[in-house]
XYZ file of N, CA and C in Angstrom:
150
model
N -7.708 -0.367 20.066
C -6.905 -0.002 18.101
C -8.311 1.241 17.800
N -7.726 2.146 17.345
C -8.486 3.101 16.453
C -9.142 4.520 17.811
N -9.938 4.283 16.984
C -11.235 5.301 17.443
C -12.083 4.501 18.400
N -12.772 4.714 19.862
C -13.878 4.238 20.351
C -15.080 4.745 20.316
N -15.757 4.645 18.871
C -17.024 5.897 18.750
C -17.869 4.350 18.451
N -19.288 4.619 18.998
C -20.465 4.168 18.590
C -20.716 3.562 17.195
N -20.788 2.448 17.158
C -21.041 1.882 16.092
C -22.322 2.023 15.242
N -21.133 2.416 14.101
C -22.517 3.334 12.892
C -22.247 4.677 12.769
N -21.267 5.383 13.259
C -20.588 6.235 13.313
C -19.802 6.802 12.259
N -20.763 8.049 11.699
C -20.083 7.927 10.577
C -18.245 8.590 10.493
N -17.653 8.372 10.009
C -16.287 9.185 10.292
C -15.538 9.373 8.556
N -14.240 10.315 8.000
C -13.779 10.541 7.323
C -12.891 9.748 6.662
N -13.004 9.046 5.796
C -11.440 7.830 5.123
C -10.265 8.839 4.883
N -10.442 10.011 4.782
C -9.218 11.315 4.400
C -9.433 12.264 4.676
N -8.048 12.984 5.401
C -7.607 14.262 5.473
C -8.226 15.164 4.943
N -9.084 16.232 5.345
C -9.288 17.522 4.063
C -7.587 17.713 3.209
N -8.028 18.309 2.679
C -7.014 18.285 1.366
C -7.365 19.290 0.071
N -6.527 20.208 -0.206
C -6.897 21.204 -0.367
C -6.671 21.260 -2.308
N -7.760 22.223 -3.438
C -7.647 22.240 -4.585
C -6.738 21.341 -4.694
N -4.955 21.517 -5.083
C -4.131 21.106 -5.798
C -4.106 19.012 -5.735
N -3.953 19.081 -3.856
C -4.297 17.544 -3.763
C -5.566 17.074 -4.368
N -6.366 17.414 -3.944
C -7.583 17.222 -4.840
C -7.760 16.660 -6.016
N -6.762 17.359 -6.849
C -6.803 17.402 -8.628
C -5.934 16.183 -8.995
N -5.344 16.638 -8.037
C -3.651 14.869 -8.022
C -4.362 13.781 -7.920
N -5.369 13.665 -6.849
C -5.839 12.923 -6.590
C -7.088 12.375 -7.477
N -7.448 12.273 -7.959
C -8.148 12.507 -9.036
C -8.160 11.868 -10.726
N -6.476 13.039 -10.911
C -6.164 12.213 -12.043
C -5.656 10.442 -12.096
N -4.958 10.986 -10.114
C -4.300 9.395 -10.072
C -5.379 8.134 -10.021
N -6.764 7.797 -9.955
C -7.438 7.530 -9.997
C -8.198 6.993 -10.955
N -8.230 8.563 -12.003
C -9.186 8.507 -13.192
C -8.105 7.680 -13.902
N -6.571 7.464 -13.719
C -5.360 7.188 -14.882
C -5.279 5.819 -14.006
N -5.876 4.707 -13.145
C -5.433 3.871 -12.459
C -6.561 2.968 -12.998
N -7.916 3.047 -13.155
C -8.857 2.477 -13.215
C -8.730 2.842 -15.163
N -8.313 4.032 -15.945
C -8.619 3.064 -17.476
C -6.632 2.034 -17.602
N -5.530 2.200 -16.333
C -4.873 1.312 -17.161
C -5.441 0.280 -16.690
N -6.189 0.358 -15.282
C -6.780 -1.337 -14.963
C -7.654 -2.037 -16.233
N -8.428 -0.594 -16.795
C -9.998 -1.456 -18.053
C -8.473 -1.841 -19.204
N -7.924 -0.562 -19.568
C -7.035 -1.779 -20.559
C -6.882 -2.693 -20.413
N -5.877 -3.516 -19.434
C -5.377 -4.151 -18.914
C -6.367 -5.375 -18.706
N -6.815 -5.439 -17.981
C -7.675 -6.345 -18.000
C -9.137 -6.690 -19.631
N -9.351 -5.695 -20.293
C -10.439 -6.119 -21.037
C -9.649 -6.442 -22.185
N -8.201 -5.939 -23.079
C -7.029 -6.677 -23.818
C -7.476 -5.068 -24.679
N -8.165 -3.788 -23.768
C -8.624 -2.958 -25.567
C -7.420 -1.459 -25.673
N -6.962 -1.576 -26.628
C -5.794 -0.403 -27.020
C -6.595 0.954 -26.067
N -5.971 1.429 -26.822
C -6.395 3.418 -25.931
C -6.981 3.729 -26.638
N -6.609 3.768 -27.768
C -7.842 4.809 -28.573
C -9.346 3.614 -29.063
N -9.575 2.687 -29.257
C -10.780 1.349 -28.685
C -11.165 2.221 -27.281
N -10.172 2.372 -25.786
C -10.899 3.083 -24.815
C -11.569 4.809 -25.297
N -10.881 5.104 -25.657
C -11.760 6.684 -26.130
C -12.669 7.105 -26.362
N -13.023 5.838 -27.167
C -14.498 6.029 -28.033
C -15.433 6.378 -26.777
């Protein structure tokens, strides 16, 4: 299954992205991290913003 490459050969984990796709991905990951931190810590958004 997959690629037959020698062990330890680096491979890209994502396809190349255009600038707007990269911006959207960064926004999605940042939002997910903010949401997860808020949910796990019980902090309010005003407390996280500090």
